[in-house]
Coordinates of C-alpha atoms in Angstrom, one line a residue:
X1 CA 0.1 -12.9 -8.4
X2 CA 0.4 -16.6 -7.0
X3 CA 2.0 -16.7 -3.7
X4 CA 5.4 -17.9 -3.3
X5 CA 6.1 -21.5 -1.9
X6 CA 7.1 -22.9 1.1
X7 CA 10.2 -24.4 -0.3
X8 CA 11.6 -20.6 -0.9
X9 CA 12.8 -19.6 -4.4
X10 CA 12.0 -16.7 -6.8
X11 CA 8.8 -15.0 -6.6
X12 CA 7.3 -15.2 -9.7
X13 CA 5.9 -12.0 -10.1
X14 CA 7.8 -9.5 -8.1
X15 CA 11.9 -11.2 -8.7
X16 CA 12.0 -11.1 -5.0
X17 CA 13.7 -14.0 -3.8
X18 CA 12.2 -16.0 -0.4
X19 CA 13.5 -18.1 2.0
X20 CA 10.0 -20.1 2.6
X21 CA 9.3 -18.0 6.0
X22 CA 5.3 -19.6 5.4
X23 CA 2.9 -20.0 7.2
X24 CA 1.0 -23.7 7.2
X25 CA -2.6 -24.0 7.6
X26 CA -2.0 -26.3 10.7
X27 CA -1.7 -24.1 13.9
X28 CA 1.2 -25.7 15.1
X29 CA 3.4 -25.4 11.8
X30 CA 2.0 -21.5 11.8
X31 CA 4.1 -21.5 15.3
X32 CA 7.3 -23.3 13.8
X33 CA 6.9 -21.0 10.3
X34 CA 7.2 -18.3 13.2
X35 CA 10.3 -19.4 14.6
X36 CA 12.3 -21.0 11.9
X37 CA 14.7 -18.2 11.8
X38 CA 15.6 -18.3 15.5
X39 CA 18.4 -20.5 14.6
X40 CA 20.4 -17.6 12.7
X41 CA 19.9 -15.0 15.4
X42 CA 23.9 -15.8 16.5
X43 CA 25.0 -15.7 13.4
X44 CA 23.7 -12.0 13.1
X45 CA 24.2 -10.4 16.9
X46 CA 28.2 -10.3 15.8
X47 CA 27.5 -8.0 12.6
X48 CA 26.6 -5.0 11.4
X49 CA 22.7 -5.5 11.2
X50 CA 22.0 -1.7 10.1
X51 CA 23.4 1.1 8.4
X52 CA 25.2 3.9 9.4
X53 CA 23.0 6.7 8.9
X54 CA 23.3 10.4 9.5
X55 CA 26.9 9.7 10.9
X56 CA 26.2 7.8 14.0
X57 CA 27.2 4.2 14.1
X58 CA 24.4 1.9 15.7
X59 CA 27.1 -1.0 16.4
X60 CA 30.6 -2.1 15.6
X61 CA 31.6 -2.7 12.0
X62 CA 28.9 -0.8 10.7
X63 CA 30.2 0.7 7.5
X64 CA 29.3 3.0 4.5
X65 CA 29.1 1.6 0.8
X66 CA 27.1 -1.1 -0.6
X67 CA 25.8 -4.2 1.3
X68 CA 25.9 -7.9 0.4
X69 CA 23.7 -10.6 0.1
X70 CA 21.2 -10.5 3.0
X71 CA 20.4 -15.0 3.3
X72 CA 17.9 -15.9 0.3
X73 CA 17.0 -12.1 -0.9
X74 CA 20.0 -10.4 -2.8
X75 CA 20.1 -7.8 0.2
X76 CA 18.7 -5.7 2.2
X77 CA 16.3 -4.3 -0.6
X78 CA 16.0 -7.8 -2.7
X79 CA 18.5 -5.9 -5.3
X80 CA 21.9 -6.2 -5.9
X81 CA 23.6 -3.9 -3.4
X82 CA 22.3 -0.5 -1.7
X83 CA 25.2 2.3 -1.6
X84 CA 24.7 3.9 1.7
X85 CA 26.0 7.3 1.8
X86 CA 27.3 8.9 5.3
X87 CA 24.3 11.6 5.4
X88 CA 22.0 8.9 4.3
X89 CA 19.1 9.5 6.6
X90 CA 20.4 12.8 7.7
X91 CA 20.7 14.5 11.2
X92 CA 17.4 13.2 12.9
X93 CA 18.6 10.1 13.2
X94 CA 21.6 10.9 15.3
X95 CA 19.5 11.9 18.5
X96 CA 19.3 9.8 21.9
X97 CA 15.5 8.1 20.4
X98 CA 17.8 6.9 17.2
X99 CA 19.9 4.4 19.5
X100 CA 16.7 3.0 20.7
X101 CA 15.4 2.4 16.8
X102 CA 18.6 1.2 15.9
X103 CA 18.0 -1.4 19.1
X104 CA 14.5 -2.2 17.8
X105 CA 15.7 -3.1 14.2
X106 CA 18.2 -4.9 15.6
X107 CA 15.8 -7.3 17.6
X108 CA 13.4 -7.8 14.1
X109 CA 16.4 -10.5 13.6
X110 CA 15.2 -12.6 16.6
X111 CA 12.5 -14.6 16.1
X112 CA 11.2 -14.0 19.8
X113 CA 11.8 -10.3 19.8
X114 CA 10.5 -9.8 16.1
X115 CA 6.7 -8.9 16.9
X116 CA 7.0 -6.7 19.4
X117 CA 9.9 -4.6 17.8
X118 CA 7.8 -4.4 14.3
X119 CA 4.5 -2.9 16.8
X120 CA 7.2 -0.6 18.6
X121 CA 8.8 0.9 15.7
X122 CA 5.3 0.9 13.7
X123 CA 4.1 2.7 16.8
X124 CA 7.3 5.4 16.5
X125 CA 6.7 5.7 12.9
X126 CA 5.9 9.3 13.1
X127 CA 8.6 10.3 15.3
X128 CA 11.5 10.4 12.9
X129 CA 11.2 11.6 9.4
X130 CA 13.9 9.3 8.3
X131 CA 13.2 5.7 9.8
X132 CA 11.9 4.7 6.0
X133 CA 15.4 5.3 4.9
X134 CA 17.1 3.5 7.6
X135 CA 15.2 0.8 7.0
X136 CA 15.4 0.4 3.6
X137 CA 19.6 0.5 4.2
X138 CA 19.7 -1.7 7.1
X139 CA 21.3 -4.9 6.0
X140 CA 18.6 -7.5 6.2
X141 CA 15.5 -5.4 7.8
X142 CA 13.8 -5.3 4.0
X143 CA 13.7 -8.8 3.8
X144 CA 12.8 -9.7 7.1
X145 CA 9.7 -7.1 6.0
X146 CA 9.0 -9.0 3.2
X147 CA 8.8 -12.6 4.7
X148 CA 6.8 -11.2 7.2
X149 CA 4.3 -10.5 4.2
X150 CA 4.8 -13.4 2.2
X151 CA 4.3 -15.7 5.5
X152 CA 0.4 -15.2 5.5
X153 CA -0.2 -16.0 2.0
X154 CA -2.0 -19.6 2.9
X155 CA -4.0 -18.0 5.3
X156 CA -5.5 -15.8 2.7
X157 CA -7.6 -18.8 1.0
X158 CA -9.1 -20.3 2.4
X159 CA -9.4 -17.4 5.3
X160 CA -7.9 -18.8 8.6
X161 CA -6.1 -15.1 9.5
X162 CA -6.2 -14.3 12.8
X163 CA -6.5 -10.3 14.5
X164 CA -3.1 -11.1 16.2
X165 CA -1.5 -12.5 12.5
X166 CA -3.2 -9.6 10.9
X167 CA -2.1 -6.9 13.5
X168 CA 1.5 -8.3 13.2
X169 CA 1.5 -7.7 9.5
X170 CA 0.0 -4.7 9.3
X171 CA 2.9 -3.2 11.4
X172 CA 5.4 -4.5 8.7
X173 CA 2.7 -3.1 6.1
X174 CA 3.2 0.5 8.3
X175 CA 7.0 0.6 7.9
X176 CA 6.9 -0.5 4.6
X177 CA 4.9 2.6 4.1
X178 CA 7.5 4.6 5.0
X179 CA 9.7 3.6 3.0
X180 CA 7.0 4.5 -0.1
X181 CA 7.2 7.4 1.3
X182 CA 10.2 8.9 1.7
X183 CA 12.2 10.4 -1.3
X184 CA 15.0 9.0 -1.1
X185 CA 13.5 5.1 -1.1
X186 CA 10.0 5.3 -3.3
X187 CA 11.5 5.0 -6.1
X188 CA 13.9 2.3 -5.6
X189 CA 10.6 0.3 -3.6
X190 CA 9.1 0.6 -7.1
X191 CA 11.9 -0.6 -8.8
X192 CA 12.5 -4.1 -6.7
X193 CA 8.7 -4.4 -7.8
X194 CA 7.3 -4.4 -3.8
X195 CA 3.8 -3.0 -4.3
X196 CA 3.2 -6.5 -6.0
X197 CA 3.4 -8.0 -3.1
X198 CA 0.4 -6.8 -1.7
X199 CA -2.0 -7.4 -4.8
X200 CA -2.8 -10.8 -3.1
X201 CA -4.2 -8.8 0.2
X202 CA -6.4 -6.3 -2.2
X203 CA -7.9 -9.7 -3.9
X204 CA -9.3 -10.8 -0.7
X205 CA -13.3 -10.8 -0.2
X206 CA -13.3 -11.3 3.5
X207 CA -15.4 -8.5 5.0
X208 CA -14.1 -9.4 8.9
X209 CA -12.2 -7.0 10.6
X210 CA -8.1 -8.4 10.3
X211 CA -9.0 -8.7 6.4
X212 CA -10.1 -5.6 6.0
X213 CA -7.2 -3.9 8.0
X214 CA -5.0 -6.0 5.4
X215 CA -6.6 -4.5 2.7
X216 CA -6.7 -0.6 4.1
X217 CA -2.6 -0.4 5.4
X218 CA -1.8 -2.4 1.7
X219 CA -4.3 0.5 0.2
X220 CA -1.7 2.9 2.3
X221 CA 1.1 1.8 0.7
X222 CA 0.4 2.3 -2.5
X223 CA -1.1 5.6 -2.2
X224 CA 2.0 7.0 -0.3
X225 CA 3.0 5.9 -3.9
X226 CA 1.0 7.7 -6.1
X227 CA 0.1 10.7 -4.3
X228 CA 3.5 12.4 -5.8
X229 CA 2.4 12.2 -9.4
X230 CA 5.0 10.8 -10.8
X231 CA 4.2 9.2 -14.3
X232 CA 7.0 6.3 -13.7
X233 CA 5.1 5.2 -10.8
X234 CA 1.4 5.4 -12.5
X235 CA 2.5 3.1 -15.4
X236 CA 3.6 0.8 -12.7
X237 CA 0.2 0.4 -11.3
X238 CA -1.4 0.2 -15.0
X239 CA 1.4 -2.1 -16.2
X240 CA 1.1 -4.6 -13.1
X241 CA -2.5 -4.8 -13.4
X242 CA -3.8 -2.9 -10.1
X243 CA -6.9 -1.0 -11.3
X244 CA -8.7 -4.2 -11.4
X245 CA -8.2 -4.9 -7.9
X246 CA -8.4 -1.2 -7.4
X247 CA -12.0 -1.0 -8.8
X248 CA -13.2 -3.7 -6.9
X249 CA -12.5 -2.4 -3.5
X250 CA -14.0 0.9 -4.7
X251 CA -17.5 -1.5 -5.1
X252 CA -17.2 -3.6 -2.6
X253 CA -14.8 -2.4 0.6
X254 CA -15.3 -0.8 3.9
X255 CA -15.8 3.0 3.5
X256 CA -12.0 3.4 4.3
X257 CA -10.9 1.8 2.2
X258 CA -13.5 2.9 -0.5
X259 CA -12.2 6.2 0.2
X260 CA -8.2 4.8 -0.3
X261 CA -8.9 3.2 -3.2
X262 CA -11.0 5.7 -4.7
X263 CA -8.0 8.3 -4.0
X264 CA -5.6 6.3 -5.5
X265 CA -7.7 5.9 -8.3
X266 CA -8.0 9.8 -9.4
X267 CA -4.3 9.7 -8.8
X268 CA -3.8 7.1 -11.7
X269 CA -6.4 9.4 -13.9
X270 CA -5.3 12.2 -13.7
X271 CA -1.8 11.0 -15.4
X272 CA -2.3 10.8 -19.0
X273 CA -1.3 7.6 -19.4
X274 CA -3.2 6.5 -16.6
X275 CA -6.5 8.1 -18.3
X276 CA -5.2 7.1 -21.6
X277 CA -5.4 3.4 -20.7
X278 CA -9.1 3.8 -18.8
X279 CA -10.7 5.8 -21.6
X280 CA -9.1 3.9 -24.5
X281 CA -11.2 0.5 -24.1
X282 CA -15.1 0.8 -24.0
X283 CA -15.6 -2.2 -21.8
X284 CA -13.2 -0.6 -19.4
X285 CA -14.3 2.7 -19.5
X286 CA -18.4 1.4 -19.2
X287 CA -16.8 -0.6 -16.2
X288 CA -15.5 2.2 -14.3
X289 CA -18.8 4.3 -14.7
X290 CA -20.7 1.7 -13.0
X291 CA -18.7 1.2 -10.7
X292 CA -18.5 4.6 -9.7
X293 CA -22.3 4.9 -10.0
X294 CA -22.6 2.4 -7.3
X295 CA -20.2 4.1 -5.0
X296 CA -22.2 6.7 -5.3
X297 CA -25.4 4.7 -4.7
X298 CA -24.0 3.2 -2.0
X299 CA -23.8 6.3 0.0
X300 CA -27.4 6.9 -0.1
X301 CA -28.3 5.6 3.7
X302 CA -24.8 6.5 5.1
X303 CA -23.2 9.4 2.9
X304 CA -19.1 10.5 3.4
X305 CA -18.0 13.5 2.6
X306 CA -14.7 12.4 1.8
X307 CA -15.6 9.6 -0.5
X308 CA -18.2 11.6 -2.5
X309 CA -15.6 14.8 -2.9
X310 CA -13.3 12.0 -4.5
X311 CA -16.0 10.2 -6.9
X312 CA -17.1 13.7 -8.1
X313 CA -13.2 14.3 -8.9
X314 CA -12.7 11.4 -11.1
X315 CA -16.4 12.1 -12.8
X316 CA -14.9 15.6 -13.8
X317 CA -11.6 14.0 -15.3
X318 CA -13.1 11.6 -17.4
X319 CA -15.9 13.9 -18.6
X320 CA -12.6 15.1 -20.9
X321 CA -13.3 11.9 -23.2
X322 CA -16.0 12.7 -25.4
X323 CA -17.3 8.8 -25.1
X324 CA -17.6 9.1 -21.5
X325 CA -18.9 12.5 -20.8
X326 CA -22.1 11.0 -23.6
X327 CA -22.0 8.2 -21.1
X328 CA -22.3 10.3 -17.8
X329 CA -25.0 12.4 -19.6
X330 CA -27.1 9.3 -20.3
X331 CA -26.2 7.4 -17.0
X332 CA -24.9 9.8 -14.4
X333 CA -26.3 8.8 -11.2
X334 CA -29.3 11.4 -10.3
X335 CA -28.4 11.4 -6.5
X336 CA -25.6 13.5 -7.8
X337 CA -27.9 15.6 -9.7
X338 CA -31.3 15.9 -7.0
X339 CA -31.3 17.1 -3.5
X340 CA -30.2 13.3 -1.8
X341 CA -27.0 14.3 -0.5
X342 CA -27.7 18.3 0.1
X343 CA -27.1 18.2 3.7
X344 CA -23.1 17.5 2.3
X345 CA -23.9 20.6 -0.1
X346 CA -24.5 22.7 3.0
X347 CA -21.9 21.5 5.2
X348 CA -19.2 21.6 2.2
X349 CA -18.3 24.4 0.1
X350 CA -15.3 22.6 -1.8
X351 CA -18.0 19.7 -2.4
X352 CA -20.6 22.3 -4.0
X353 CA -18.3 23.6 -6.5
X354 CA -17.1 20.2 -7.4
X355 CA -20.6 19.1 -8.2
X356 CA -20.8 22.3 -9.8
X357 CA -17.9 22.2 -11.9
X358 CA -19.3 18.4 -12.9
X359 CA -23.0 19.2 -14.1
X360 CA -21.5 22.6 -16.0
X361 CA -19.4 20.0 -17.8
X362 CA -21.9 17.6 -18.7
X363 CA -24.2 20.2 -19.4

């Protein structure tokens, strides 16, 4: 996916529509990129700037019903209008803490304001099971989301991100997880094509520390996605051309995000049509085995649990194609087969039966 310009416009491969919030590669125009908006805060303090959820009004003229045009992105959800229904985010969010996240969304519309409210409410995510919903129907809050994304593009390549830059994304990436999460919004997140705007973080090679915190909250995202099993949302991810991207920070990433990755992986296998596509082409199905080989060689000097439980997982799920269970008999890895990672076998029961259950099936 090529980043969007700086002069705004359609996004050419999600439909979502940008203002040109970018950041340039010269420090100083990164600072102005980071205030251009200040000039529309006015304009916004004498609306409604979010929803009224679970029956409590968070300002005057706050109304139920569909939402229009949020300034260069359709709405609040880069669609065409988002009906907000008066139970919307239910009952939790009429307690004293929801005036304060109401305040907070409010203040993402002030360029001054914007990166600490994004930490705070990232901070609260956990606190209220329906803040992904109230996001997602606050009139503008999606799209301020999204240009906080979109921003950092030219700082991706060649890699000029800083920890601050990266932090400050990441807390957008967090609230954008919620929204994956919750039922009400996942699908509709889908729909609006969203996860494709993170493919450009998962491309990135950079091993430092704000890259790879890119690459592990985008990982999030996608497997608050997947981690449902819905079959709409796996073709999504084989359609749009993930596993690629997918695969390669299963070979390459940090051991989080190995372990994200490789989750989100059996998730998309485990669907038919996600196993379909893998097992279907040779090349790709010889290209997942090594790839998982190497995971698994990786581990040798500093094994995880976690990761090895979910390598073993996919192993047994493709073993059900004939062509790659002949392949795993020929090339399986033999630190899964010899005694290199027993001290897991000891510590692990679920982790013996899964390598169990794998060598009984190649067998």
């Amino acid at each position: 996916m090529n980043a969007a310009t700086s002069s705004g416009g359609l996004h050419p491969a999600s439909g979502i529509v940008t203002q040109g919030y970018m950041y340039a590669q010269h420090p100083q125009q990164q600072q102005n990129a980071l205030a251009q908006s200040k000039g529309s805060d006015a304009k916004y303090q004498n609306q409604a700037l979010y929803a009224r959820v679970g029956g409590s009004a968070a300002g005057s003229g706050a109304a139920s019903g569909s939402y229009g045009a949020a300034p260069g992105a359709g709405n609040a959800a880069g669609t065409t209008g988002v009906p907000v229904s008066s139970n919307a985010g239910g009952q939790a969010m009429a307690d004293g803490d929801s005036e304060a996240l109401y305040q907070l969304m409010v203040e993402l519309f002030s360029a001054t304001n914007r990166e600490q409210a994004l930490a705070e409410l990232s901070r609260r995510r956990d606190q209220n099971p329906d803040l992904g919903v109230a996001l997602w129907n606050a009139y503008g809050v999606m799209t301020i989301l999204y240009q906080e994304i979109i921003a950092i593009y030219p700082l991706l390549n060649p890699p000029a991100l800083t920890m601050s830059v990266s932090n400050r994304v990441c807390n957008s990436l967090a609230l954008l997880q919620l929204v994956a999460t919750h039922e009400q919004t996942r699908m509709q997140l889908l729909k609006a094509n969203v996860p494709q705007l993170l493919y450009p973080f998962l491309s990135t090679t950079s091993k430092v520390k704000q890259y790879d915190n890119l690459r592990l909250t985008s990982l999030g995202v996608i497997g608050a996605l997947v981690k449902y099993d819905n079959r709409e949302v796996i073709s999504f991810f084989v359609v749009t051309e993930f596993l690629p991207l997918c695969l390669k920070i299963m070979d390459i990433g940090s051991e989080l995000c190995k372990v994200v990755a490789t989750f989100i992986f059996q998730k998309i296998i485990i669907d038919d049509g996600g196993f379909q596509y893998v097992t279907s082409n040779p090349k790709r199905l010889h290209t997942v085995l090594v790839i998982l080989n190497n995971v698994v060689n990786q581990m040798v000097t500093m094994p995880s649990g976690r990761l090895l439980k979910s390598v073993t997982k996919c192993l047994i799920r493709l073993a059900d194609n004939q062509e790659a269970k002949e392949k795993m008999q020929e090339g399986l890895s033999e630190h899964l087969r010899d005694s290199t990672f027993a001290h897991v076998l000891a510590e692990d029961v679920s982790y013996r039966r899964l390598i169990y259950q794998l060598l009984v099936k190649l067998s």
